[in-house]
Coordinates of N, CA and C in Angstrom, one line a residue:
X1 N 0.9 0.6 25.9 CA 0.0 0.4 27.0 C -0.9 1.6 27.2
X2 N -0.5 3.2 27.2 CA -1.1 4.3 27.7 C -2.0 4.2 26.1
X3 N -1.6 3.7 25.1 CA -2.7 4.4 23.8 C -4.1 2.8 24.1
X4 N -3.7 2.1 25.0 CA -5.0 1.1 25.1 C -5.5 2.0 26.0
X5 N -5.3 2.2 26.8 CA -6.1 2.6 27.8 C -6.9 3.7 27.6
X6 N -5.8 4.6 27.1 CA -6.7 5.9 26.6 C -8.0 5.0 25.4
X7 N -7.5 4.4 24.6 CA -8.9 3.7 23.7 C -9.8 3.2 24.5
X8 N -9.5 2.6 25.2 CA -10.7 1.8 26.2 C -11.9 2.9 27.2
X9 N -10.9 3.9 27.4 CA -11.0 5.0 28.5 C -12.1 6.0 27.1
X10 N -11.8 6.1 26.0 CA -12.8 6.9 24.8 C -13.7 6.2 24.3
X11 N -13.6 4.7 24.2 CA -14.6 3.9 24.0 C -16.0 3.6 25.1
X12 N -15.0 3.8 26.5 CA -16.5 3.6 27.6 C -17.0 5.3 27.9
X13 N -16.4 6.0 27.4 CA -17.3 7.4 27.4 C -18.1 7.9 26.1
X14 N -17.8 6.9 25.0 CA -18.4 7.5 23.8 C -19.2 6.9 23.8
X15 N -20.1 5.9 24.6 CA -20.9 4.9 23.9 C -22.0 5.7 24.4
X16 N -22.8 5.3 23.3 CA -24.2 6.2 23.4 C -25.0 5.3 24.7
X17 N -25.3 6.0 25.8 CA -26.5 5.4 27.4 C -27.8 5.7 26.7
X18 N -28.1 4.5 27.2 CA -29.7 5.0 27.3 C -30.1 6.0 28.5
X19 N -31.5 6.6 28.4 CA -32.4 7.1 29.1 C -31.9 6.3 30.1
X20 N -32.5 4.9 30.5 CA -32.6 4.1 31.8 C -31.1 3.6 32.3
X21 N -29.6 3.6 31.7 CA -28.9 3.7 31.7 C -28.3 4.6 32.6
X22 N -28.4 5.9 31.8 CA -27.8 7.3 33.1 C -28.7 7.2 34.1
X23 N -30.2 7.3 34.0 CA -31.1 6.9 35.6 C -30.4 6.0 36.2
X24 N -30.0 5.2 35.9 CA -29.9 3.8 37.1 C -27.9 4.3 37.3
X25 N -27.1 5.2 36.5 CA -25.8 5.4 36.7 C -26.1 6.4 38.1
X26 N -27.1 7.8 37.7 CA -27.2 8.7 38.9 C -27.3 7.7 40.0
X27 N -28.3 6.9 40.2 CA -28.8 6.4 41.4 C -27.8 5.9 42.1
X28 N -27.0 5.3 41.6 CA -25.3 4.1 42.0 C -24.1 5.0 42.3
X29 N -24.3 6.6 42.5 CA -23.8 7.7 43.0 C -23.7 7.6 44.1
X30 N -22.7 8.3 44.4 CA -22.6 7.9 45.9 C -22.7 9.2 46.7
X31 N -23.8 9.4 47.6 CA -24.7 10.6 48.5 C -23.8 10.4 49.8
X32 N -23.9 12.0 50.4 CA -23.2 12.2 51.3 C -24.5 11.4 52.4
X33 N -24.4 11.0 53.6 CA -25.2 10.6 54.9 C -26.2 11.7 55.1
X34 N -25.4 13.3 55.4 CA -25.9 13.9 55.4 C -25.6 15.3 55.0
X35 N -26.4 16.4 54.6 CA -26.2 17.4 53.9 C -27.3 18.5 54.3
X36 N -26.5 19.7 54.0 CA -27.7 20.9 54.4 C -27.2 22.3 53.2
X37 N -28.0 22.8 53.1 CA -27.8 23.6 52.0 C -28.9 25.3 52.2
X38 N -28.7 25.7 51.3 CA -29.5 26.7 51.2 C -30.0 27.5 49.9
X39 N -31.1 26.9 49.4 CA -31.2 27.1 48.0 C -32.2 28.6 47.6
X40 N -32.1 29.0 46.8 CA -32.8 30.2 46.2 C -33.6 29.6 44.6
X41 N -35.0 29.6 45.1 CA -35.9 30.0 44.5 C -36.6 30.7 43.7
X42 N -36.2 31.0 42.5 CA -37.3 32.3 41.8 C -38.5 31.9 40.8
X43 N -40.0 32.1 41.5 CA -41.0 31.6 40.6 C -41.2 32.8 39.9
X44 N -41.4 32.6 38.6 CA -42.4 33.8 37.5 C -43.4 33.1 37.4
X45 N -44.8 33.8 37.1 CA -45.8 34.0 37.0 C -46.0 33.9 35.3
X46 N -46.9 33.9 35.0 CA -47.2 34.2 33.3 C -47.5 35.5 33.0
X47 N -47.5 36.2 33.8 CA -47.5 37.9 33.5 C -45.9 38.7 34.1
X48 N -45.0 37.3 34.1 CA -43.6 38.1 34.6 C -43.2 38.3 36.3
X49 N -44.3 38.3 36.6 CA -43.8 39.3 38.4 C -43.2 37.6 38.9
X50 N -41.4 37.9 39.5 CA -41.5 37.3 40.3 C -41.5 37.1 41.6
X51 N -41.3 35.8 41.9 CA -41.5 36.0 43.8 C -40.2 34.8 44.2
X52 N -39.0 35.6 44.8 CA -38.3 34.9 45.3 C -38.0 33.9 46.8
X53 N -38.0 32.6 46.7 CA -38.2 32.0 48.1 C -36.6 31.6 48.2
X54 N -36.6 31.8 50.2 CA -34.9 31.3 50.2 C -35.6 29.8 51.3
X55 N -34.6 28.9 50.7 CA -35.2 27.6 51.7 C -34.1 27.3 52.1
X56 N -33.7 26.7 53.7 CA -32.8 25.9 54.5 C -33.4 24.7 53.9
X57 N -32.1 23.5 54.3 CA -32.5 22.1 53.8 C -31.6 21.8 54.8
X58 N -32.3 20.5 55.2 CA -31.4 19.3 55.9 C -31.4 18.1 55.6
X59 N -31.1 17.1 54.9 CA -31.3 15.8 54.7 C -30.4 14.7 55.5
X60 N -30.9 13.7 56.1 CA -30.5 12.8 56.7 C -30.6 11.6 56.5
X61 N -29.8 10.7 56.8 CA -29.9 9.2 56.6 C -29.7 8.7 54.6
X62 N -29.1 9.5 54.2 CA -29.0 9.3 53.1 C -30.2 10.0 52.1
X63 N -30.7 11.3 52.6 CA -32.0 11.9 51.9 C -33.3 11.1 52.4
X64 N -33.2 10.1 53.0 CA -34.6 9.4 53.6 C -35.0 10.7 54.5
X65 N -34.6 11.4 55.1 CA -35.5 12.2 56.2 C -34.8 14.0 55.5
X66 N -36.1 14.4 55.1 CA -35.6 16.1 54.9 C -36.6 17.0 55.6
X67 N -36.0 17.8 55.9 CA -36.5 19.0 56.8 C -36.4 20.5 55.7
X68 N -37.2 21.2 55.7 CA -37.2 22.6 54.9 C -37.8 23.5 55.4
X69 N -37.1 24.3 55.5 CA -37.6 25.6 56.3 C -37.4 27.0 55.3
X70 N -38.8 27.6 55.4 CA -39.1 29.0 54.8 C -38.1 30.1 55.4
X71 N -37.3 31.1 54.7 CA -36.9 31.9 55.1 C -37.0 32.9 54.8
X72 N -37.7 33.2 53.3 CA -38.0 34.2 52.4 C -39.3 34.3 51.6
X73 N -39.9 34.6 51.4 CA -40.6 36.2 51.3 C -41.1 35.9 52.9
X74 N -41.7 37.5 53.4 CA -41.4 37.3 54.9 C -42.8 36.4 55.1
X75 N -44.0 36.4 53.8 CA -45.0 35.7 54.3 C -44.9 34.1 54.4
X76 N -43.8 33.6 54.0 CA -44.1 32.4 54.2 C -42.7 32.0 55.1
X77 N -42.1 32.7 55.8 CA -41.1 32.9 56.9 C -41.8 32.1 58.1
X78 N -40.9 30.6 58.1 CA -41.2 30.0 59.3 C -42.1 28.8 59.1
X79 N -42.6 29.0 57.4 CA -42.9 27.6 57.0 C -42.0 26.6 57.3
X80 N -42.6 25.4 57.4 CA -41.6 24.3 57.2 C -42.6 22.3 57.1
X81 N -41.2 22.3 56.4 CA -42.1 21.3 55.4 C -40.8 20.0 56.1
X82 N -41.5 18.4 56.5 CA -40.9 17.8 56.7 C -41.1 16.3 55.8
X83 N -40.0 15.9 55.4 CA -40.6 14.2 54.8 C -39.6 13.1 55.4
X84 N -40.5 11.9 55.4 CA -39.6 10.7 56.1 C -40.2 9.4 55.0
X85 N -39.1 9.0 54.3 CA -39.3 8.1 53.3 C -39.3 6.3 54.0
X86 N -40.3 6.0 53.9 CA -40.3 4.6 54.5 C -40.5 3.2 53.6
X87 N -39.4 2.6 53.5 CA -39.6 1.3 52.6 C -40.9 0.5 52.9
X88 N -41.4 0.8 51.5 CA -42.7 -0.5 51.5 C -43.6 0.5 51.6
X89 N -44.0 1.5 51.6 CA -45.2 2.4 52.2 C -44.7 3.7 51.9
X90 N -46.0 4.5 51.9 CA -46.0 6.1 51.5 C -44.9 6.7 52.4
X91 N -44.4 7.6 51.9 CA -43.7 8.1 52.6 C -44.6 9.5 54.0
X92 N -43.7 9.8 54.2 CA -44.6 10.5 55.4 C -44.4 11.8 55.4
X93 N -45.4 12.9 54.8 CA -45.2 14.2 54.9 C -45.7 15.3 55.6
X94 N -45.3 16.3 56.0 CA -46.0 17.1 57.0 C -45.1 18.9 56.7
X95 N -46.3 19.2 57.2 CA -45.9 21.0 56.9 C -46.4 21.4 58.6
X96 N -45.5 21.8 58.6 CA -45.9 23.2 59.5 C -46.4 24.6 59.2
X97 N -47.3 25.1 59.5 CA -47.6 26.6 58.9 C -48.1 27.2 60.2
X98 N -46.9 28.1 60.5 CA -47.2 28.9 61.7 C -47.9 29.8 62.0
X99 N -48.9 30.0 60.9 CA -49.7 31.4 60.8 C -50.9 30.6 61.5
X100 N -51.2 29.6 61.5 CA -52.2 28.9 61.9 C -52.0 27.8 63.5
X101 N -50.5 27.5 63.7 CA -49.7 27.3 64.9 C -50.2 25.7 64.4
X102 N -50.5 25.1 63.2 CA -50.2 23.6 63.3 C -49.7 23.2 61.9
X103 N -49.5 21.8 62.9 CA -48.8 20.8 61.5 C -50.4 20.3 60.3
X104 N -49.7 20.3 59.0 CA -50.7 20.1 58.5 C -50.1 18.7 57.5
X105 N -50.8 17.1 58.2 CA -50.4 16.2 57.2 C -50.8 15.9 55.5
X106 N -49.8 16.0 54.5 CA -50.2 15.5 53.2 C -50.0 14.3 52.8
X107 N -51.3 14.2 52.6 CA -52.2 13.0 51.9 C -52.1 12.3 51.3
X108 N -52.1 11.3 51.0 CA -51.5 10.9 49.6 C -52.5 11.1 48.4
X109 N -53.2 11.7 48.7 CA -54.4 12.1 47.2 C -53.7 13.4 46.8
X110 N -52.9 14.3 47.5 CA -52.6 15.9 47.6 C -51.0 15.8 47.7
X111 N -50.9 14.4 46.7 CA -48.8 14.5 47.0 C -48.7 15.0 45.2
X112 N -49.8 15.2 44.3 CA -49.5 15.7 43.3 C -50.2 17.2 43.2
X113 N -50.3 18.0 43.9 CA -50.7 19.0 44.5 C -49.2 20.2 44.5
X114 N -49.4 21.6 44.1 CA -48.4 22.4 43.5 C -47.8 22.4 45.6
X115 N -46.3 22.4 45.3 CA -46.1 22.6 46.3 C -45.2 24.4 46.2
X116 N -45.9 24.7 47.2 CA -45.6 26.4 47.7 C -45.9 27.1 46.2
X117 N -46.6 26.8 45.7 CA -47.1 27.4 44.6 C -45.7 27.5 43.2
X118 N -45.2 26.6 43.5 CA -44.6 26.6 42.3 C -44.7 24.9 41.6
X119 N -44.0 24.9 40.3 CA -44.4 23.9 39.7 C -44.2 22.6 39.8
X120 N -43.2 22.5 41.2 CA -42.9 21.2 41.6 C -44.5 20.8 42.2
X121 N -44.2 19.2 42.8 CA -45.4 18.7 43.7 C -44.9 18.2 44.6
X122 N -45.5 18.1 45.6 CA -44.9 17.2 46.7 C -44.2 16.0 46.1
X123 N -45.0 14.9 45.3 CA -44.4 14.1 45.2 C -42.9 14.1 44.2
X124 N -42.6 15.6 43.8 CA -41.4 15.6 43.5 C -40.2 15.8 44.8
X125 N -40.6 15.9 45.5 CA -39.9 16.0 46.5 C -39.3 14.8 47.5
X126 N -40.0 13.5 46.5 CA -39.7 12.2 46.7 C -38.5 11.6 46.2
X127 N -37.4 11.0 46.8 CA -36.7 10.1 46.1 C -37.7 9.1 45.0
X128 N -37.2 9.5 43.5 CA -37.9 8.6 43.0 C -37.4 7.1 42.8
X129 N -38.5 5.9 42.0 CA -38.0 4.9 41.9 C -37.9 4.5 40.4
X130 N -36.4 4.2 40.3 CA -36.4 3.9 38.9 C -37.1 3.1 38.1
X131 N -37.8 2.2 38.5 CA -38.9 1.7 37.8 C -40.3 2.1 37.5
X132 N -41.1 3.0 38.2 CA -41.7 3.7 38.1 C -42.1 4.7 37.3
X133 N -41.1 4.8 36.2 CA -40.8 5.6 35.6 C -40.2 5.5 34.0
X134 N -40.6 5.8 32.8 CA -40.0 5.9 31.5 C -39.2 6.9 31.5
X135 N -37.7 6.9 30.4 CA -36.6 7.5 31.0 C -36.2 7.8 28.6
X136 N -36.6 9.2 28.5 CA -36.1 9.0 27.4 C -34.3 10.1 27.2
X137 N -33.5 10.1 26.5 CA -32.9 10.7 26.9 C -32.3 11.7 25.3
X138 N -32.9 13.0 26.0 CA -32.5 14.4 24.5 C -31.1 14.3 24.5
X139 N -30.9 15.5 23.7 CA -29.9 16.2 23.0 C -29.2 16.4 24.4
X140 N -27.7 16.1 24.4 CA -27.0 16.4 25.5 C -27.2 18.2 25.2
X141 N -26.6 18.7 26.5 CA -26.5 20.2 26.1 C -25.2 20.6 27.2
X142 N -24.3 21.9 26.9 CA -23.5 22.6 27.3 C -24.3 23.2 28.7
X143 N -23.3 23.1 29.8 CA -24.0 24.0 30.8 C -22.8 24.3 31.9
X144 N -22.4 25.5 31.8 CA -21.1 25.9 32.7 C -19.6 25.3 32.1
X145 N -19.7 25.6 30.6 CA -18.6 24.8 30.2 C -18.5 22.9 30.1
X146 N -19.2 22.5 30.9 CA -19.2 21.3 30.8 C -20.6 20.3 29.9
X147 N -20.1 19.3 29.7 CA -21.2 18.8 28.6 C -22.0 17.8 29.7
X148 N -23.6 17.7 29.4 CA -24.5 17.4 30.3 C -25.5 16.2 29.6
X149 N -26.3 15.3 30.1 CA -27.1 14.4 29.5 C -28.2 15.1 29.8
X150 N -29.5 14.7 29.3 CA -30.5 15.7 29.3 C -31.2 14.4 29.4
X151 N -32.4 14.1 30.4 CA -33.3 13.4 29.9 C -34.6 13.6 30.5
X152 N -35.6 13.1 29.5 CA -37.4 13.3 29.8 C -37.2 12.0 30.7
X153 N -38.0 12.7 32.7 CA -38.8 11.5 33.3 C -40.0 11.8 33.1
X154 N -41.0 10.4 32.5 CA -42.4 10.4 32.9 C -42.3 9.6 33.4
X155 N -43.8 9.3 34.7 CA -44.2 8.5 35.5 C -45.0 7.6 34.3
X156 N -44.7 6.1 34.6 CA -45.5 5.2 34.1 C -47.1 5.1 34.5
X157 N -47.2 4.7 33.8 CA -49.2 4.4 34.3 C -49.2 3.6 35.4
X158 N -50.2 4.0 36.1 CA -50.7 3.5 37.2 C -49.1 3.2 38.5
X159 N -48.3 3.5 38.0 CA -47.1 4.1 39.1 C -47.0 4.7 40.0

């Protein structure tokens, strides 16, 4: 009985996933309600110099509502970036930038727009939709000892 199981148990981890496969396995993960964190940032430049940003996070309702707040470098200390994801409709995004004392709403023409000057965009800062999207999947690769799936997202056309 333990040598089936172990076979059954090497046979559903050996089988080759697709791309759309592990996308749709992440999504069926199970997210805490809510979560706060504090992540470290480092952009390089193409001439080397970098610039390190520290961001607070808070996500609520299952990641539908995030809150980000600037803590580092001192010039952008006190930024803060809010999103509220709404079924059926754009989601809702807004910055605060205190150096100017208002909220500034983005657009939906300016959700593919560098956000804080690095290479994300706002609209990576969206829960994405797995349809939306072609899902190819590379060369697993090693990372902290553990073995990892690797995959290219592109956005589909007109998505």
């Amino acid at each position: 009985m333990k040598k089936y199981l172990l076979f059954n148990f090497l046979i559903f981890f050996s089988y080759a996933q697709s791309g759309i496969e592990i996308a749709k396995m992440v999504d069926l993960r199970k997210i805490p309600k809510d979560q706060s964190n504090i992540t470290k940032m480092v952009l390089t430049n193409s001439k080397g110099k970098q610039r390190t940003n520290i961001v607070r996070s808070k996500s609520m309702d299952g990641n539908k509502k995030q809150i980000m707040w600037f803590m580092e470098p001192r010039d952008d200390k006190g930024v803060a970036f809010l999103k509220i994801e709404n079924d059926g409709k754009d989601d809702e995004m807004r910055m605060w930038l205190p150096a100017f004392k208002k909220v500034r709403r983005i657009s939906s023409k300016k959700r593919g727009d560098s956000f804080m000057g690095s290479d994300l965009s706002y609209e990576d800062l969206s829960n994405r939709k797995i349809a939306d999207h072609d899902y190819s999947r590379l060369d697993d690769q090693t990372l902290n000892s553990k073995l990892c799936y690797v995959l290219e997202i592109s956005p589909k056309k007109g998505a």
